PDB file of C-alpha atoms in Angstrom:
ATOM      1  CA  MET A  28      11.530  -5.450  19.185  1.00 64.00           C
ATOM      2  CA  ALA A  29      15.235  -5.867  19.860  1.00 66.00           C
ATOM      3  CA  GLN A  30      17.405  -5.180  16.830  1.00 73.00           C
ATOM      4  CA  ASP A  31      18.367  -8.834  16.366  1.00 93.00           C
ATOM      5  CA  ILE A  32      14.791 -10.141  16.825  1.00 97.00           C
ATOM      6  CA  TRP A  33      12.675 -10.142  13.664  1.00 97.00           C
ATOM      7  CA  ILE A  34       9.625 -11.739  12.023  1.00 98.00           C
ATOM      8  CA  SER A  35       9.406 -13.126   8.500  1.00 98.00           C
ATOM      9  CA  GLU A  36       6.788 -14.883   6.361  1.00 97.00           C
ATOM     10  CA  ARG A  37       9.417 -16.439   4.097  1.00 97.00           C
ATOM     11  CA  LYS A  38       8.980 -20.205   4.150  1.00 98.00           C
ATOM     12  CA  ASP A  39      12.524 -20.765   2.895  1.00 98.00           C
ATOM     13  CA  LEU A  40      13.788 -19.371   6.226  1.00 98.00           C
ATOM     14  CA  LEU A  41      11.706 -21.696   8.386  1.00 98.00           C
ATOM     15  CA  GLN A  42      13.740 -24.208  10.376  1.00 98.00           C
ATOM     16  CA  LEU A  43      11.661 -27.392  10.463  1.00 98.00           C
ATOM     17  CA  ASP A  44      13.756 -29.028  13.200  1.00 97.00           C
ATOM     18  CA  ARG A  45      13.324 -25.981  15.462  1.00 98.00           C
ATOM     19  CA  ILE A  46       9.593 -25.757  14.711  1.00 98.00           C
ATOM     20  CA  ALA A  47       9.126 -29.468  15.463  1.00 98.00           C
ATOM     21  CA  SER A  48      11.062 -29.089  18.710  1.00 97.00           C
ATOM     22  CA  LEU A  49       8.950 -26.114  19.780  1.00 98.00           C
ATOM     23  CA  LEU A  50       5.686 -27.823  18.871  1.00 98.00           C
ATOM     24  CA  HIS A  51       6.675 -31.077  20.555  1.00 97.00           C
ATOM     25  CA  GLY A  52       7.060 -29.069  23.770  1.00 96.00           C
ATOM     26  CA  SER A  53       3.461 -27.825  23.526  1.00 96.00           C
ATOM     27  CA  TYR A  54       0.310 -29.392  24.922  1.00 94.00           C
ATOM     28  CA  TRP A  55      -1.486 -29.294  21.566  1.00 94.00           C
ATOM     29  CA  ALA A  56       1.116 -30.723  19.188  1.00 96.00           C
ATOM     30  CA  LYS A  57       3.378 -32.829  21.381  1.00 96.00           C
ATOM     31  CA  ASN A  58       2.661 -35.953  19.332  1.00 95.00           C
ATOM     32  CA  ARG A  59       2.466 -34.395  15.879  1.00 96.00           C
ATOM     33  CA  PRO A  60       4.854 -36.189  13.491  1.00 96.00           C
ATOM     34  CA  ALA A  61       7.454 -34.159  11.599  1.00 95.00           C
ATOM     35  CA  ASP A  62       5.930 -35.067   8.230  1.00 96.00           C
ATOM     36  CA  MET A  63       2.576 -33.702   9.395  1.00 97.00           C
ATOM     37  CA  ILE A  64       4.287 -30.502  10.574  1.00 98.00           C
ATOM     38  CA  ARG A  65       5.991 -30.176   7.194  1.00 97.00           C
ATOM     39  CA  SER A  66       2.719 -30.647   5.297  1.00 97.00           C
ATOM     40  CA  SER A  67       0.889 -28.175   7.526  1.00 98.00           C
ATOM     41  CA  ILE A  68       3.563 -25.576   6.777  1.00 98.00           C
ATOM     42  CA  GLU A  69       3.285 -26.181   3.040  1.00 97.00           C
ATOM     43  CA  ASN A  70      -0.468 -25.558   3.182  1.00 96.00           C
ATOM     44  CA  SER A  71      -0.464 -22.469   5.410  1.00 98.00           C
ATOM     45  CA  ILE A  72       0.790 -18.927   5.690  1.00 98.00           C
ATOM     46  CA  CYS A  73       3.600 -19.137   8.229  1.00 98.00           C
ATOM     47  CA  PHE A  74       5.303 -16.565  10.398  1.00 98.00           C
ATOM     48  CA  GLY A  75       8.747 -17.222  11.841  1.00 98.00           C
ATOM     49  CA  LEU A  76      10.221 -15.327  14.782  1.00 98.00           C
ATOM     50  CA  TYR A  77      14.014 -15.157  14.787  1.00 98.00           C
ATOM     51  CA  ASP A  78      16.905 -14.092  16.997  1.00 97.00           C
ATOM     52  CA  LYS A  79      19.575 -13.328  14.443  1.00 96.00           C
ATOM     53  CA  GLU A  80      19.500 -16.542  12.374  1.00 96.00           C
ATOM     54  CA  VAL A  81      17.952 -18.872  14.959  1.00 97.00           C
ATOM     55  CA  GLN A  82      14.206 -19.484  14.860  1.00 98.00           C
ATOM     56  CA  ILE A  83      12.715 -18.818  18.297  1.00 98.00           C
ATOM     57  CA  GLY A  84       9.013 -18.734  17.466  1.00 98.00           C
ATOM     58  CA  PHE A  85       6.411 -19.778  14.971  1.00 98.00           C
ATOM     59  CA  ALA A  86       2.772 -19.297  14.026  1.00 98.00           C
ATOM     60  CA  ARG A  87       0.606 -20.676  11.264  1.00 98.00           C
ATOM     61  CA  VAL A  88      -2.488 -19.318   9.518  1.00 98.00           C
ATOM     62  CA  VAL A  89      -4.951 -21.451   7.556  1.00 98.00           C
ATOM     63  CA  THR A  90      -7.145 -19.283   5.336  1.00 98.00           C
ATOM     64  CA  ASP A  91      -9.198 -18.902   2.192  1.00 98.00           C
ATOM     65  CA  LEU A  92      -7.954 -15.264   2.003  1.00 97.00           C
ATOM     66  CA  VAL A  93     -11.527 -14.104   1.401  1.00 97.00           C
ATOM     67  CA  THR A  94     -13.712 -14.712   4.445  1.00 97.00           C
ATOM     68  CA  MET A  95     -11.769 -16.188   7.353  1.00 97.00           C
ATOM     69  CA  TYR A  96      -8.537 -17.427   8.845  1.00 97.00           C
ATOM     70  CA  TYR A  97      -7.635 -19.880  11.588  1.00 97.00           C
ATOM     71  CA  LEU A  98      -4.628 -18.872  13.679  1.00 97.00           C
ATOM     72  CA  CYS A  99      -2.778 -21.853  15.124  1.00 97.00           C
ATOM     73  CA  ASP A 100       0.529 -23.232  16.363  1.00 98.00           C
ATOM     74  CA  VAL A 101       1.532 -19.916  17.940  1.00 97.00           C
ATOM     75  CA  ILE A 102       4.602 -20.636  20.037  1.00 97.00           C
ATOM     76  CA  VAL A 103       7.702 -18.870  21.374  1.00 98.00           C
ATOM     77  CA  ASP A 104      10.770 -20.642  22.743  1.00 98.00           C
ATOM     78  CA  GLU A 105      10.583 -20.805  26.557  1.00 97.00           C
ATOM     79  CA  ALA A 106      13.922 -18.993  26.881  1.00 97.00           C
ATOM     80  CA  TYR A 107      12.404 -15.959  25.117  1.00 97.00           C
ATOM     81  CA  ARG A 108       9.015 -15.818  26.841  1.00 95.00           C
ATOM     82  CA  GLY A 109       8.048 -12.864  29.002  1.00 94.00           C
ATOM     83  CA  ARG A 110       9.556 -10.311  26.593  1.00 96.00           C
ATOM     84  CA  GLY A 111       6.404  -9.495  24.637  1.00 95.00           C
ATOM     85  CA  LEU A 112       7.550 -11.449  21.578  1.00 97.00           C
ATOM     86  CA  GLY A 113       4.341 -13.482  21.400  1.00 96.00           C
ATOM     87  CA  LYS A 114       2.392 -10.218  21.352  1.00 96.00           C
ATOM     88  CA  GLN A 115       4.570  -8.908  18.551  1.00 97.00           C
ATOM     89  CA  LEU A 116       4.111 -12.122  16.584  1.00 98.00           C
ATOM     90  CA  VAL A 117       0.312 -11.996  16.941  1.00 97.00           C
ATOM     91  CA  ALA A 118       0.304  -8.256  16.148  1.00 97.00           C
ATOM     92  CA  SER A 119       2.224  -8.959  12.949  1.00 97.00           C
ATOM     93  CA  ILE A 120      -0.303 -11.599  11.940  1.00 97.00           C
ATOM     94  CA  THR A 121      -3.481  -9.712  12.812  1.00 96.00           C
ATOM     95  CA  SER A 122      -2.248  -6.578  11.032  1.00 96.00           C
ATOM     96  CA  ASP A 123      -1.166  -8.452   7.900  1.00 97.00           C
ATOM     97  CA  SER A 124      -2.956  -6.825   4.941  1.00 97.00           C
ATOM     98  CA  ARG A 125      -4.180 -10.218   3.700  1.00 97.00           C
ATOM     99  CA  LEU A 126      -5.846 -11.020   7.020  1.00 97.00           C
ATOM    100  CA  GLU A 127      -6.759  -7.824   8.831  1.00 94.00           C
ATOM    101  CA  HIS A 128     -10.292  -7.596   7.375  1.00 95.00           C
ATOM    102  CA  LEU A 129     -11.117 -11.299   7.643  1.00 96.00           C
ATOM    103  CA  HIS A 130     -12.962 -13.161  10.396  1.00 95.00           C
ATOM    104  CA  GLY A 131     -10.311 -14.791  12.603  1.00 95.00           C
ATOM    105  CA  ILE A 132     -10.694 -17.846  14.787  1.00 94.00           C
ATOM    106  CA  LEU A 133      -8.398 -19.795  17.079  1.00 92.00           C
ATOM    107  CA  VAL A 134      -8.485 -22.394  19.813  1.00 89.00           C
ATOM    108  CA  THR A 135      -6.489 -22.081  23.027  1.00 89.00           C
ATOM    109  CA  GLU A 136      -6.612 -23.475  26.538  1.00 88.00           C
ATOM    110  CA  ASP A 137      -4.437 -20.914  28.237  1.00 86.00           C
ATOM    111  CA  ALA A 138      -3.690 -17.711  26.295  1.00 87.00           C
ATOM    112  CA  HIS A 139      -7.081 -15.997  26.143  1.00 89.00           C
ATOM    113  CA  GLY A 140      -5.729 -12.723  27.517  1.00 86.00           C
ATOM    114  CA  LEU A 141      -3.098 -12.467  24.802  1.00 91.00           C
ATOM    115  CA  TYR A 142      -5.555 -12.927  21.967  1.00 91.00           C
ATOM    116  CA  GLU A 143      -8.240 -10.705  23.486  1.00 92.00           C
ATOM    117  CA  LYS A 144      -5.794  -7.802  23.167  1.00 93.00           C
ATOM    118  CA  PHE A 145      -6.036  -8.287  19.413  1.00 92.00           C
ATOM    119  CA  GLY A 146      -9.819  -8.353  19.171  1.00 91.00           C
ATOM    120  CA  PHE A 147     -10.509 -12.063  19.634  1.00 91.00           C
ATOM    121  CA  VAL A 148     -13.471 -12.809  21.923  1.00 91.00           C
ATOM    122  CA  ARG A 149     -14.528 -15.959  23.724  1.00 88.00           C
ATOM    123  CA  ASP A 150     -17.536 -17.529  22.052  1.00 84.00           C
ATOM    124  CA  PRO A 151     -18.380 -20.759  23.886  1.00 79.00           C
ATOM    125  CA  ASP A 152     -22.041 -20.765  22.860  1.00 77.00           C
ATOM    126  CA  ARG A 153     -21.448 -20.810  19.098  1.00 81.00           C
ATOM    127  CA  THR A 154     -18.319 -22.897  18.624  1.00 80.00           C
ATOM    128  CA  LEU A 155     -18.417 -26.550  17.615  1.00 77.00           C
ATOM    129  CA  ARG A 156     -15.461 -28.794  16.975  1.00 76.00           C
ATOM    130  CA  LYS A 157     -15.004 -32.116  15.241  1.00 82.00           C
ATOM    131  CA  LYS A 158     -12.069 -34.105  16.568  1.00 79.00           C
ATOM    132  CA  ARG A 159      -9.775 -36.150  14.378  1.00 72.00           C
ATOM    133  CA  THR A 160     -10.689 -39.806  14.127  1.00 74.00           C
ATOM    134  CA  SER A 161      -7.161 -41.061  13.504  1.00 65.00           C
ATOM    135  CA  THR A 162      -4.959 -41.996  16.437  1.00 55.00           C
ATOM    136  CA  THR A 163      -1.799 -41.339  14.420  1.00 57.00           C
ATOM    137  CA  GLY A 164      -0.430 -37.855  14.891  1.00 54.00           C
ATOM    138  CA  THR A 165      -3.338 -36.670  16.968  1.00 51.00           C
ATOM    139  CA  ASP A 166      -3.078 -33.319  18.586  1.00 55.00           C
ATOM    140  CA  ALA A 167      -3.928 -32.888  22.230  1.00 49.00           C
TER     141      ALA A 167
END
């Protein structure tokens, strides 16, 4: 990782405006309200990716810290893509001592290859999903 690029789990460093902007540019959270983003951060383990003091990436983990975790909202600013930063962010998460021995799950439409490098496997025959019933703040 370049000297000025770094990853932190400190929530006090997270830049909500930058996170909202990144997520609003995604297919899965383009309509997620800022207050929902804020609440999701409060109730998750979060990883920020930074270039000096500017947040350029984000990922969130929902977990019981005993049996499983759900990796979500993994995103890197478009201007920084193609440099392996997403891989470094996921590597940091999957090697985190709190998570490395837990069962991990995630949902993605387009980044299967990235996650397979970290031991995730496609499991279409066993996965079920219940969609939100609210039309406010629905994710794609």
